[in-house]
Coordinates of C-alpha atoms in Angstrom, one line a residue:
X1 CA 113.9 266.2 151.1
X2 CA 114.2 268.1 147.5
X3 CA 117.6 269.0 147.1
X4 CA 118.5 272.3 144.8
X5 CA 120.8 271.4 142.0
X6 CA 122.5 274.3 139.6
X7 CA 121.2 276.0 136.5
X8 CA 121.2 278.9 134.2
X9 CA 117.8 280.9 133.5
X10 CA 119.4 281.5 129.6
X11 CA 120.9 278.1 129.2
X12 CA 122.2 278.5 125.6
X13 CA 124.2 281.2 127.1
X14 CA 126.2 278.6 129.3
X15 CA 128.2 277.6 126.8
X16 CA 129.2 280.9 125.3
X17 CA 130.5 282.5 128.4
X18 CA 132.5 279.4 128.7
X19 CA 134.2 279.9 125.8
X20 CA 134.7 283.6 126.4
X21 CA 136.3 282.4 130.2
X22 CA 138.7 280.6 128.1
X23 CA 139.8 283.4 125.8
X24 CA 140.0 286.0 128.8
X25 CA 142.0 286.6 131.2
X26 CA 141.6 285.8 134.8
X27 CA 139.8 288.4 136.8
X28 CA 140.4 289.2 140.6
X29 CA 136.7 289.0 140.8
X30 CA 134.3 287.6 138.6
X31 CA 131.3 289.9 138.9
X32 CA 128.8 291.5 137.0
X33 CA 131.1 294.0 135.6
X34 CA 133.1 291.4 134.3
X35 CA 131.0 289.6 132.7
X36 CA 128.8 292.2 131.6
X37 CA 131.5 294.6 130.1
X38 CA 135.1 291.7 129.6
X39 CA 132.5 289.2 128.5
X40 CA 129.8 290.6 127.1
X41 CA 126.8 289.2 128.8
X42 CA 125.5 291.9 130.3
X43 CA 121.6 290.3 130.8
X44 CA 119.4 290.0 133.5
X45 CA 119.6 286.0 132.6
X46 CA 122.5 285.8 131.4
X47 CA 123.9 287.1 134.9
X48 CA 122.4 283.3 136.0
X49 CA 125.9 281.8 135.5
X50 CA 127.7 283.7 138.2
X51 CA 125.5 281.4 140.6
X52 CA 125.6 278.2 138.6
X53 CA 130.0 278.7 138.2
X54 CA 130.2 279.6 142.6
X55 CA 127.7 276.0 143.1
X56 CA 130.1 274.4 140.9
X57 CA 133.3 275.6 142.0
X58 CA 134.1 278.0 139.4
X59 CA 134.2 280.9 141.9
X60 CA 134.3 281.0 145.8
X61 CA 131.1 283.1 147.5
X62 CA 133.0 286.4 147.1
X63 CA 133.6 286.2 143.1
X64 CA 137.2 284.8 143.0
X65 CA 138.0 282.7 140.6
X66 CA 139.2 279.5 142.0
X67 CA 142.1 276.8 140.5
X68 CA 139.3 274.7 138.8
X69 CA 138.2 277.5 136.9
X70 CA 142.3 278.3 135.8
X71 CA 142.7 274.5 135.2
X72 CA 139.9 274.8 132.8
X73 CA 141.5 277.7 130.6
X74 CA 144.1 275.5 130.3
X75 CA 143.5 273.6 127.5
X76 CA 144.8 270.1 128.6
X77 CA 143.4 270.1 131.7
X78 CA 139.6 271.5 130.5
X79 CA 137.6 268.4 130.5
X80 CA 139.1 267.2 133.6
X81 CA 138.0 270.4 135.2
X82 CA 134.5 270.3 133.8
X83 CA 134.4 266.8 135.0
X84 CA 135.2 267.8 138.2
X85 CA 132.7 271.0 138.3
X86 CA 129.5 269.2 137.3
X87 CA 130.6 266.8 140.3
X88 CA 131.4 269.4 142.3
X89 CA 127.6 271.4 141.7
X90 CA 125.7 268.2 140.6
X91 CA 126.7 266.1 143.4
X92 CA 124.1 264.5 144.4
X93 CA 123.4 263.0 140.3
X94 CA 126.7 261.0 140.8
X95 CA 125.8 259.9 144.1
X96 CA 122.6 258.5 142.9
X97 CA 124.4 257.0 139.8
X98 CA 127.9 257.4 138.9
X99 CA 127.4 257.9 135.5
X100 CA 125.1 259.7 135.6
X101 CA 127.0 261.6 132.2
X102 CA 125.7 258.6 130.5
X103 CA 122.0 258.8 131.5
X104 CA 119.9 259.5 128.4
X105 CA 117.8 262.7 128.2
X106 CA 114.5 260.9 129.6
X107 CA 117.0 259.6 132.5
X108 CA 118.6 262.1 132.9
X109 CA 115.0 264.4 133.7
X110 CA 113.1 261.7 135.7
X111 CA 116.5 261.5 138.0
X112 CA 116.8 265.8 138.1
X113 CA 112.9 265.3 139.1
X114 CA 113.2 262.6 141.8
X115 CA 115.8 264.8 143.4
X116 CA 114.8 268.5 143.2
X117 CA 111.2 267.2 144.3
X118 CA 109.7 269.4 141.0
X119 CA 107.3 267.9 138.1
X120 CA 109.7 266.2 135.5
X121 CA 107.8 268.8 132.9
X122 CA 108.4 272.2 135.4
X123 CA 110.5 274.6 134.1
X124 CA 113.1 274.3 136.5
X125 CA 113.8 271.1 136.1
X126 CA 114.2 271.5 132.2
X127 CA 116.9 274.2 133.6
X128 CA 118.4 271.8 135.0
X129 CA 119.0 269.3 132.8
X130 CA 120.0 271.8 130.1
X131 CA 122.4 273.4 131.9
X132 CA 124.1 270.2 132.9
X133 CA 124.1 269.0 129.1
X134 CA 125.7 272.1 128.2
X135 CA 128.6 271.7 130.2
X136 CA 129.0 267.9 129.7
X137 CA 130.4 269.1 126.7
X138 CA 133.6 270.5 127.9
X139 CA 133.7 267.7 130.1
X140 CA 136.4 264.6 130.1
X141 CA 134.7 261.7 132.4
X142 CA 137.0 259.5 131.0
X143 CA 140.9 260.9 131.7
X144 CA 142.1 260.2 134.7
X145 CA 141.3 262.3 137.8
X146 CA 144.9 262.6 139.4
X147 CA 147.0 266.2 139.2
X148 CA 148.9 266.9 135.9
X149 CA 152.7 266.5 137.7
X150 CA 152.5 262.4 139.3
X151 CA 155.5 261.1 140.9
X152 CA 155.2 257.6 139.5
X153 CA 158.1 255.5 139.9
X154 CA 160.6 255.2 137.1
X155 CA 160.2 251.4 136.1
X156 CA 163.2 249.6 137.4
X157 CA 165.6 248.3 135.0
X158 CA 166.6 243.9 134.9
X159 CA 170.0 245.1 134.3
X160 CA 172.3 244.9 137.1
X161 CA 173.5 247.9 138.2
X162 CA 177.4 248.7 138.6
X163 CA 178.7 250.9 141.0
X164 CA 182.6 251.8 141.9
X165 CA 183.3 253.3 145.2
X166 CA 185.9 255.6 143.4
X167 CA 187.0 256.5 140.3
X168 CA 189.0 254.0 138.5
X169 CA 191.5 257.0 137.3
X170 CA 192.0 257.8 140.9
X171 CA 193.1 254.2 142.0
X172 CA 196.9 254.0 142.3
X173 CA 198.4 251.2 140.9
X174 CA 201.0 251.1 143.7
X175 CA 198.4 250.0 145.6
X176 CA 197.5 246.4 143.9
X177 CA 198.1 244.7 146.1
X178 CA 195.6 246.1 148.4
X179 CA 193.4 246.6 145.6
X180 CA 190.9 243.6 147.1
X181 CA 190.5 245.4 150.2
X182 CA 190.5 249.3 149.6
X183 CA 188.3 249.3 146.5
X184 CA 184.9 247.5 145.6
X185 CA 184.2 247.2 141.6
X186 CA 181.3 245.7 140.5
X187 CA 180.7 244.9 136.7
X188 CA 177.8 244.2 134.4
X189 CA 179.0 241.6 132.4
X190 CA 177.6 241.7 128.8
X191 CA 175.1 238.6 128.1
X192 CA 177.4 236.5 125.7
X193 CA 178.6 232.7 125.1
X194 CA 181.7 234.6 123.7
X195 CA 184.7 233.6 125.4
X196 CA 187.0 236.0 123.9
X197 CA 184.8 239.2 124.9
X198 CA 185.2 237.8 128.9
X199 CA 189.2 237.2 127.9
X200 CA 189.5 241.2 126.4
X201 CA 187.6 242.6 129.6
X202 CA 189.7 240.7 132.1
X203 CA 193.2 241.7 130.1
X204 CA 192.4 245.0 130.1
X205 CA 191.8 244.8 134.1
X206 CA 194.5 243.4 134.9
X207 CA 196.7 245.6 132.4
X208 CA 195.0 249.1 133.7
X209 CA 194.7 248.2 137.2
X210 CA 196.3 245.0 138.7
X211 CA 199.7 245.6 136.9
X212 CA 202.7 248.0 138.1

């Protein structure tokens, strides 16, 4: 069963608009107007790319611009977003071979052929292929696929950590005696074969907190 993949009838135009999406703002509805008048492609062909951007998730059926198209105005997430469109319209290219970015220009036709059913020399399928080149350019198959803000995990530190169940000013030094049992103090002690650094942390204990 042929299935129909995306194109533009003025592919050279493809990447023009692009670059004009980038520079404009975002519409509320990405029509003809738009693009004719905010654009300046106001041609019969040219008008091609409002179906190619809704097939690749540009736009939603009614005209309005979707996230992928704002992520790829945004200059650090563009090839990301490009990546995402061509997978998005030319679906079934990566399913038939993931890299399909990679395929060389006689791959690349003979694989647009097998799928859309139509003579590797038609018309359409030359479309096809140039339209999809076009766009590769913006693209970034290589960055990772994952949303801009990740919650990875800060990397654990192999220090012990040393936590006091109160403030050392707040401990009353009435209370020594009972220090053992009413307070918890845990110390990092530094790494060293000094004896005299243990001897100065333990003096000033015992002169700040375990003596009246």
């Amino acid at each position: 069963m042929s299935i129909e993949l995306p194109y533009m009838n003025s592919t050279g135009t493809l990447p023009k608009v692009l670059n004009k999406i980038v520079e404009a703002s975002v519409p509320e509805s990405f029509n003809y107007d738009f693009l004719g008048t905010k654009l300046g492609f106001p041609g019969g062909n040219q008008r091609t790319f409002i179906r190619w951007a809704k097939q690749c998730g540009f736009l939603t059926p009614d005209g309005t611009p979707t996230q992928l198209y704002k992520n790829f105005r945004n200059p650090d997430m563009r090839g990301v977003a490009m990546a995402n469109a061509l997978k998005t319209g030319y679906k079934e290219l990566f399913t038939r071979n993931a890299y399909a970015q990679d395929l060389s220009n006689k791959d690349l036709t003979q694989l647009v052929s097998e799928i859309t059913g139509n003579p590797h020399d038609s018309s359409t399928v030359k479309l096809i292929v140039r339209s999809f080149s076009n766009a590769k350019d913006f693209a970034d198959f290589e960055a990772k696929n994952n949303d801009v803000a990740t919650n990875k995990p800060k990397p654990k530190s192999n220090k012990p950590e040393t936590s006091i169940d109160q403030p050392l000013s707040q401990i009353d030094k009435s209370s020594s005696v009972k220090l053992g049992l009413n307070y918890t103090i845990n110390l990092v002690l530094p790494k060293t074969d000094d004896p005299a650094i243990f001897d100065a942390i333990f003096k000033s204990l015992k002169e700040n907190l375990l003596d009246e």
